[in-house]
Amino acid sequence: MSQLVVYSASAGSGKTFRLAAEYIKQVIEKPESFKNILAVTFTNKATAEMKERILNELHTIAQGEKSAIANEISSLLPLTQDQITQNAQRALSLILHDYSRFSISTIDSFVQRVIQSLLWEIGEQGGFDIKLDSEPIIEQAADDLIDSASTSSELMRRFIRMGEEQMDEGKTWDIRRGLMELGKQIFTESFRTMDRDEMKRFTHKESIDRLKKSLYQLIDNTISKLNLIAQNAIDELTEYGVTDQDFAHRELGIMGFFYKCAQLPGSAEQMPNAGLARVQQALNDPTGRDWVTKSTFDNKDKFARIELAIANVLYPALVELVDLIQEKTPAYVGAKLILKHLDNLALISDLWTKIREISKEEGFLLLNESNHLLQEFVKESDTPFIYEKVGTRYDVIMIDEFQDTSVVQWHNFIPLVKNSLSQGYFSMIVGDVKQSIYRWRNSDWKILASGVDNDLASHGIERHSLKVNRRSLPAIVDFNNRFFESAKDRILQTLEEL
């Protein structure tokens, strides 16, 4: 079993050189192995550059000429110079005569090849067009959904609520724009990394309705209990000949807290604040001294009645109210927040259904959907042999620009990488967390920083850092090093002072 080789390569440090060198080393050692090497990157331009670099270097070595890669391979492989030249010639000839097996492509292109080969396995028949832009499809789904509102009172109610919420937030009433924003959430990693069962529960309208009912019941039960405790305490004061006017600060004091609890409506976003100074002051004084004004306290007959009412009614009720508020506030606030967005959740469900209907009717597959379809198939298999559906078994895996990999993309490649390493083959990834620029496409630099180590802990990671910049002048490199070192120290100092 071998380890995954990880290169941290800053801009200008020789990333393309390293990838080309490792690829050429594999095919010179065994020319036929090019069919079993998969190298992927993120752009068509990078793919073309990598192919050109490998072919040019192989041609140089095949001609017996010297180059940096040729020198490195000579020092690493137990082959004579003539053997290296002959193997380079054979590898180059094999690649050119079977160019379709020269598997260097973008991740999206590779996934599309696999998906097209797996259409029968995933329950779809016939050829599918690949659409790059999801926005027109979201627009079409939103328009169809708006048209459906004329025959659905529930959908109309959700649209009205969406418009009102947008107006409350100072936005336009335009619900179409709101639906477009919701539709974009469907293609985020947080939504698409859910498994099929989770997604069904998440988008199942009956489940959403049941959740809504249970949340409203939680709120109603909490408010009813709060109202009852406070109102009973207020009503019992008459038996002691005491009114709310006998207490300090009146509606702003402890009795104001009781009235707020007694009259709290179910529409309230928050529970009453039990942490207010006057509430805590009363809670810490069961004698009632801090509940009344000094003049009331000095009136012995009057205070005797109040003291009795506090001891028998108000203080026990206050303890019960504060305990209830502290216990129920997290669930109450959580229920309110969920209900606030539950209609949006139902609309996401409707949009997701519409998008799937449109894609099936028109026979296309969205590009950002292909990775998720492949994930569903991969995670149900113990081995990566489903990738052989494209006609090739890959033993060596190379991934470029790894900092721009998304969670779903990486999960699709883990079986391939694990299989490669388990059989003792070479696999590598190259990236630089500082150059992560595809967050808008769900890239996650944390996979390179630490995720790889966690996912492949049983295999081990062999990390290397390419530290020599061959693109910039020494003065520029030195300035950047000193600037970022100083910036790091200042940030750490600022954080320590907070």
JSON list of C-alpha atoms in Angstrom, two decimals, residues 235-313:
[
{"chain": "A", "resi": 235, "resn": "ASP", "atom": "CA", "xyz": [-56.07, 37.18, 39.60]},
{"chain": "A", "resi": 236, "resn": "GLU", "atom": "CA", "xyz": [-55.19, 35.86, 43.05]},
{"chain": "A", "resi": 237, "resn": "LEU", "atom": "CA", "xyz": [-53.90, 39.26, 44.22]},
{"chain": "A", "resi": 238, "resn": "THR", "atom": "CA", "xyz": [-57.49, 40.45, 44.86]},
{"chain": "A", "resi": 239, "resn": "GLU", "atom": "CA", "xyz": [-57.87, 37.82, 47.59]},
{"chain": "A", "resi": 240, "resn": "TYR", "atom": "CA", "xyz": [-55.12, 39.62, 49.53]},
{"chain": "A", "resi": 241, "resn": "GLY", "atom": "CA", "xyz": [-56.47, 43.11, 48.93]},
{"chain": "A", "resi": 242, "resn": "VAL", "atom": "CA", "xyz": [-53.43, 43.95, 46.77]},
{"chain": "A", "resi": 243, "resn": "THR", "atom": "CA", "xyz": [-53.30, 45.61, 43.33]},
{"chain": "A", "resi": 244, "resn": "ASP", "atom": "CA", "xyz": [-50.51, 46.16, 40.86]},
{"chain": "A", "resi": 245, "resn": "GLN", "atom": "CA", "xyz": [-50.39, 49.82, 41.96]},
{"chain": "A", "resi": 246, "resn": "ASP", "atom": "CA", "xyz": [-48.91, 48.69, 45.28]},
{"chain": "A", "resi": 247, "resn": "PHE", "atom": "CA", "xyz": [-45.64, 47.59, 43.65]},
{"chain": "A", "resi": 248, "resn": "ALA", "atom": "CA", "xyz": [-42.61, 49.64, 42.67]},
{"chain": "A", "resi": 249, "resn": "HIS", "atom": "CA", "xyz": [-42.18, 50.95, 39.10]},
{"chain": "A", "resi": 250, "resn": "ARG", "atom": "CA", "xyz": [-45.70, 49.70, 38.20]},
{"chain": "A", "resi": 251, "resn": "GLU", "atom": "CA", "xyz": [-45.78, 48.53, 34.55]},
{"chain": "A", "resi": 252, "resn": "LEU", "atom": "CA", "xyz": [-42.00, 48.95, 34.31]},
{"chain": "A", "resi": 253, "resn": "GLY", "atom": "CA", "xyz": [-41.37, 46.85, 37.39]},
{"chain": "A", "resi": 254, "resn": "ILE", "atom": "CA", "xyz": [-41.98, 43.25, 38.40]},
{"chain": "A", "resi": 255, "resn": "MET", "atom": "CA", "xyz": [-45.74, 43.48, 37.86]},
{"chain": "A", "resi": 256, "resn": "GLY", "atom": "CA", "xyz": [-45.09, 44.69, 34.32]},
{"chain": "A", "resi": 257, "resn": "PHE", "atom": "CA", "xyz": [-43.21, 41.41, 33.77]},
{"chain": "A", "resi": 258, "resn": "PHE", "atom": "CA", "xyz": [-46.23, 39.44, 35.04]},
{"chain": "A", "resi": 259, "resn": "TYR", "atom": "CA", "xyz": [-48.60, 41.32, 32.72]},
{"chain": "A", "resi": 260, "resn": "LYS", "atom": "CA", "xyz": [-46.27, 40.82, 29.76]},
{"chain": "A", "resi": 261, "resn": "CYS", "atom": "CA", "xyz": [-46.23, 37.06, 30.41]},
{"chain": "A", "resi": 262, "resn": "ALA", "atom": "CA", "xyz": [-50.02, 36.99, 30.86]},
{"chain": "A", "resi": 263, "resn": "GLN", "atom": "CA", "xyz": [-50.71, 38.89, 27.63]},
{"chain": "A", "resi": 264, "resn": "LEU", "atom": "CA", "xyz": [-47.92, 37.52, 25.40]},
{"chain": "A", "resi": 265, "resn": "PRO", "atom": "CA", "xyz": [-49.43, 36.66, 21.99]},
{"chain": "A", "resi": 266, "resn": "GLY", "atom": "CA", "xyz": [-48.49, 33.62, 19.92]},
{"chain": "A", "resi": 267, "resn": "SER", "atom": "CA", "xyz": [-47.11, 35.96, 17.27]},
{"chain": "A", "resi": 268, "resn": "ALA", "atom": "CA", "xyz": [-44.33, 37.18, 19.59]},
{"chain": "A", "resi": 269, "resn": "GLU", "atom": "CA", "xyz": [-40.89, 36.49, 18.12]},
{"chain": "A", "resi": 270, "resn": "GLN", "atom": "CA", "xyz": [-39.23, 36.31, 21.54]},
{"chain": "A", "resi": 271, "resn": "MET", "atom": "CA", "xyz": [-40.12, 35.10, 25.03]},
{"chain": "A", "resi": 272, "resn": "PRO", "atom": "CA", "xyz": [-40.19, 37.76, 27.81]},
{"chain": "A", "resi": 273, "resn": "ASN", "atom": "CA", "xyz": [-36.72, 38.67, 29.05]},
{"chain": "A", "resi": 274, "resn": "ALA", "atom": "CA", "xyz": [-36.25, 36.95, 32.42]},
{"chain": "A", "resi": 275, "resn": "GLY", "atom": "CA", "xyz": [-32.78, 38.44, 32.72]},
{"chain": "A", "resi": 276, "resn": "LEU", "atom": "CA", "xyz": [-33.98, 42.00, 33.29]},
{"chain": "A", "resi": 277, "resn": "ALA", "atom": "CA", "xyz": [-32.44, 43.62, 36.37]},
{"chain": "A", "resi": 278, "resn": "ARG", "atom": "CA", "xyz": [-35.77, 44.15, 38.16]},
{"chain": "A", "resi": 279, "resn": "VAL", "atom": "CA", "xyz": [-36.87, 40.57, 37.49]},
{"chain": "A", "resi": 280, "resn": "GLN", "atom": "CA", "xyz": [-33.59, 39.21, 38.85]},
{"chain": "A", "resi": 281, "resn": "GLN", "atom": "CA", "xyz": [-33.79, 41.57, 41.82]},
{"chain": "A", "resi": 282, "resn": "ALA", "atom": "CA", "xyz": [-37.26, 40.27, 42.70]},
{"chain": "A", "resi": 283, "resn": "LEU", "atom": "CA", "xyz": [-36.14, 36.69, 42.16]},
{"chain": "A", "resi": 284, "resn": "ASN", "atom": "CA", "xyz": [-33.32, 37.19, 44.66]},
{"chain": "A", "resi": 285, "resn": "ASP", "atom": "CA", "xyz": [-35.66, 38.69, 47.30]},
{"chain": "A", "resi": 286, "resn": "PRO", "atom": "CA", "xyz": [-38.47, 36.33, 48.42]},
{"chain": "A", "resi": 287, "resn": "THR", "atom": "CA", "xyz": [-39.19, 38.70, 51.36]},
{"chain": "A", "resi": 288, "resn": "GLY", "atom": "CA", "xyz": [-40.67, 41.31, 49.02]},
{"chain": "A", "resi": 289, "resn": "ARG", "atom": "CA", "xyz": [-38.56, 44.22, 50.28]},
{"chain": "A", "resi": 290, "resn": "ASP", "atom": "CA", "xyz": [-37.28, 45.05, 46.80]},
{"chain": "A", "resi": 291, "resn": "TRP", "atom": "CA", "xyz": [-40.70, 44.57, 45.22]},
{"chain": "A", "resi": 292, "resn": "VAL", "atom": "CA", "xyz": [-42.21, 47.74, 46.71]},
{"chain": "A", "resi": 293, "resn": "THR", "atom": "CA", "xyz": [-41.37, 51.39, 47.29]},
{"chain": "A", "resi": 294, "resn": "LYS", "atom": "CA", "xyz": [-39.87, 52.54, 50.62]},
{"chain": "A", "resi": 295, "resn": "SER", "atom": "CA", "xyz": [-43.13, 54.24, 51.65]},
{"chain": "A", "resi": 296, "resn": "THR", "atom": "CA", "xyz": [-45.09, 51.03, 51.08]},
{"chain": "A", "resi": 297, "resn": "PHE", "atom": "CA", "xyz": [-42.51, 49.02, 53.01]},
{"chain": "A", "resi": 298, "resn": "ASP", "atom": "CA", "xyz": [-42.74, 51.47, 55.94]},
{"chain": "A", "resi": 299, "resn": "ASN", "atom": "CA", "xyz": [-46.55, 51.03, 56.03]},
{"chain": "A", "resi": 300, "resn": "LYS", "atom": "CA", "xyz": [-46.56, 47.88, 58.16]},
{"chain": "A", "resi": 301, "resn": "ASP", "atom": "CA", "xyz": [-50.23, 46.94, 57.70]},
{"chain": "A", "resi": 302, "resn": "LYS", "atom": "CA", "xyz": [-50.14, 47.42, 53.96]},
{"chain": "A", "resi": 303, "resn": "PHE", "atom": "CA", "xyz": [-46.83, 45.65, 53.50]},
{"chain": "A", "resi": 304, "resn": "ALA", "atom": "CA", "xyz": [-48.03, 42.70, 55.61]},
{"chain": "A", "resi": 305, "resn": "ARG", "atom": "CA", "xyz": [-50.73, 41.96, 53.01]},
{"chain": "A", "resi": 306, "resn": "ILE", "atom": "CA", "xyz": [-48.27, 42.41, 50.14]},
{"chain": "A", "resi": 307, "resn": "GLU", "atom": "CA", "xyz": [-45.66, 40.25, 51.86]},
{"chain": "A", "resi": 308, "resn": "LEU", "atom": "CA", "xyz": [-48.22, 37.47, 52.26]},
{"chain": "A", "resi": 309, "resn": "ALA", "atom": "CA", "xyz": [-49.28, 37.72, 48.58]},
{"chain": "A", "resi": 310, "resn": "ILE", "atom": "CA", "xyz": [-45.64, 37.60, 47.47]},
{"chain": "A", "resi": 311, "resn": "ALA", "atom": "CA", "xyz": [-44.84, 34.58, 49.62]},
{"chain": "A", "resi": 312, "resn": "ASN", "atom": "CA", "xyz": [-47.96, 32.57, 48.72]},
{"chain": "A", "resi": 313, "resn": "VAL", "atom": "CA", "xyz": [-48.58, 33.62, 45.12]}
]
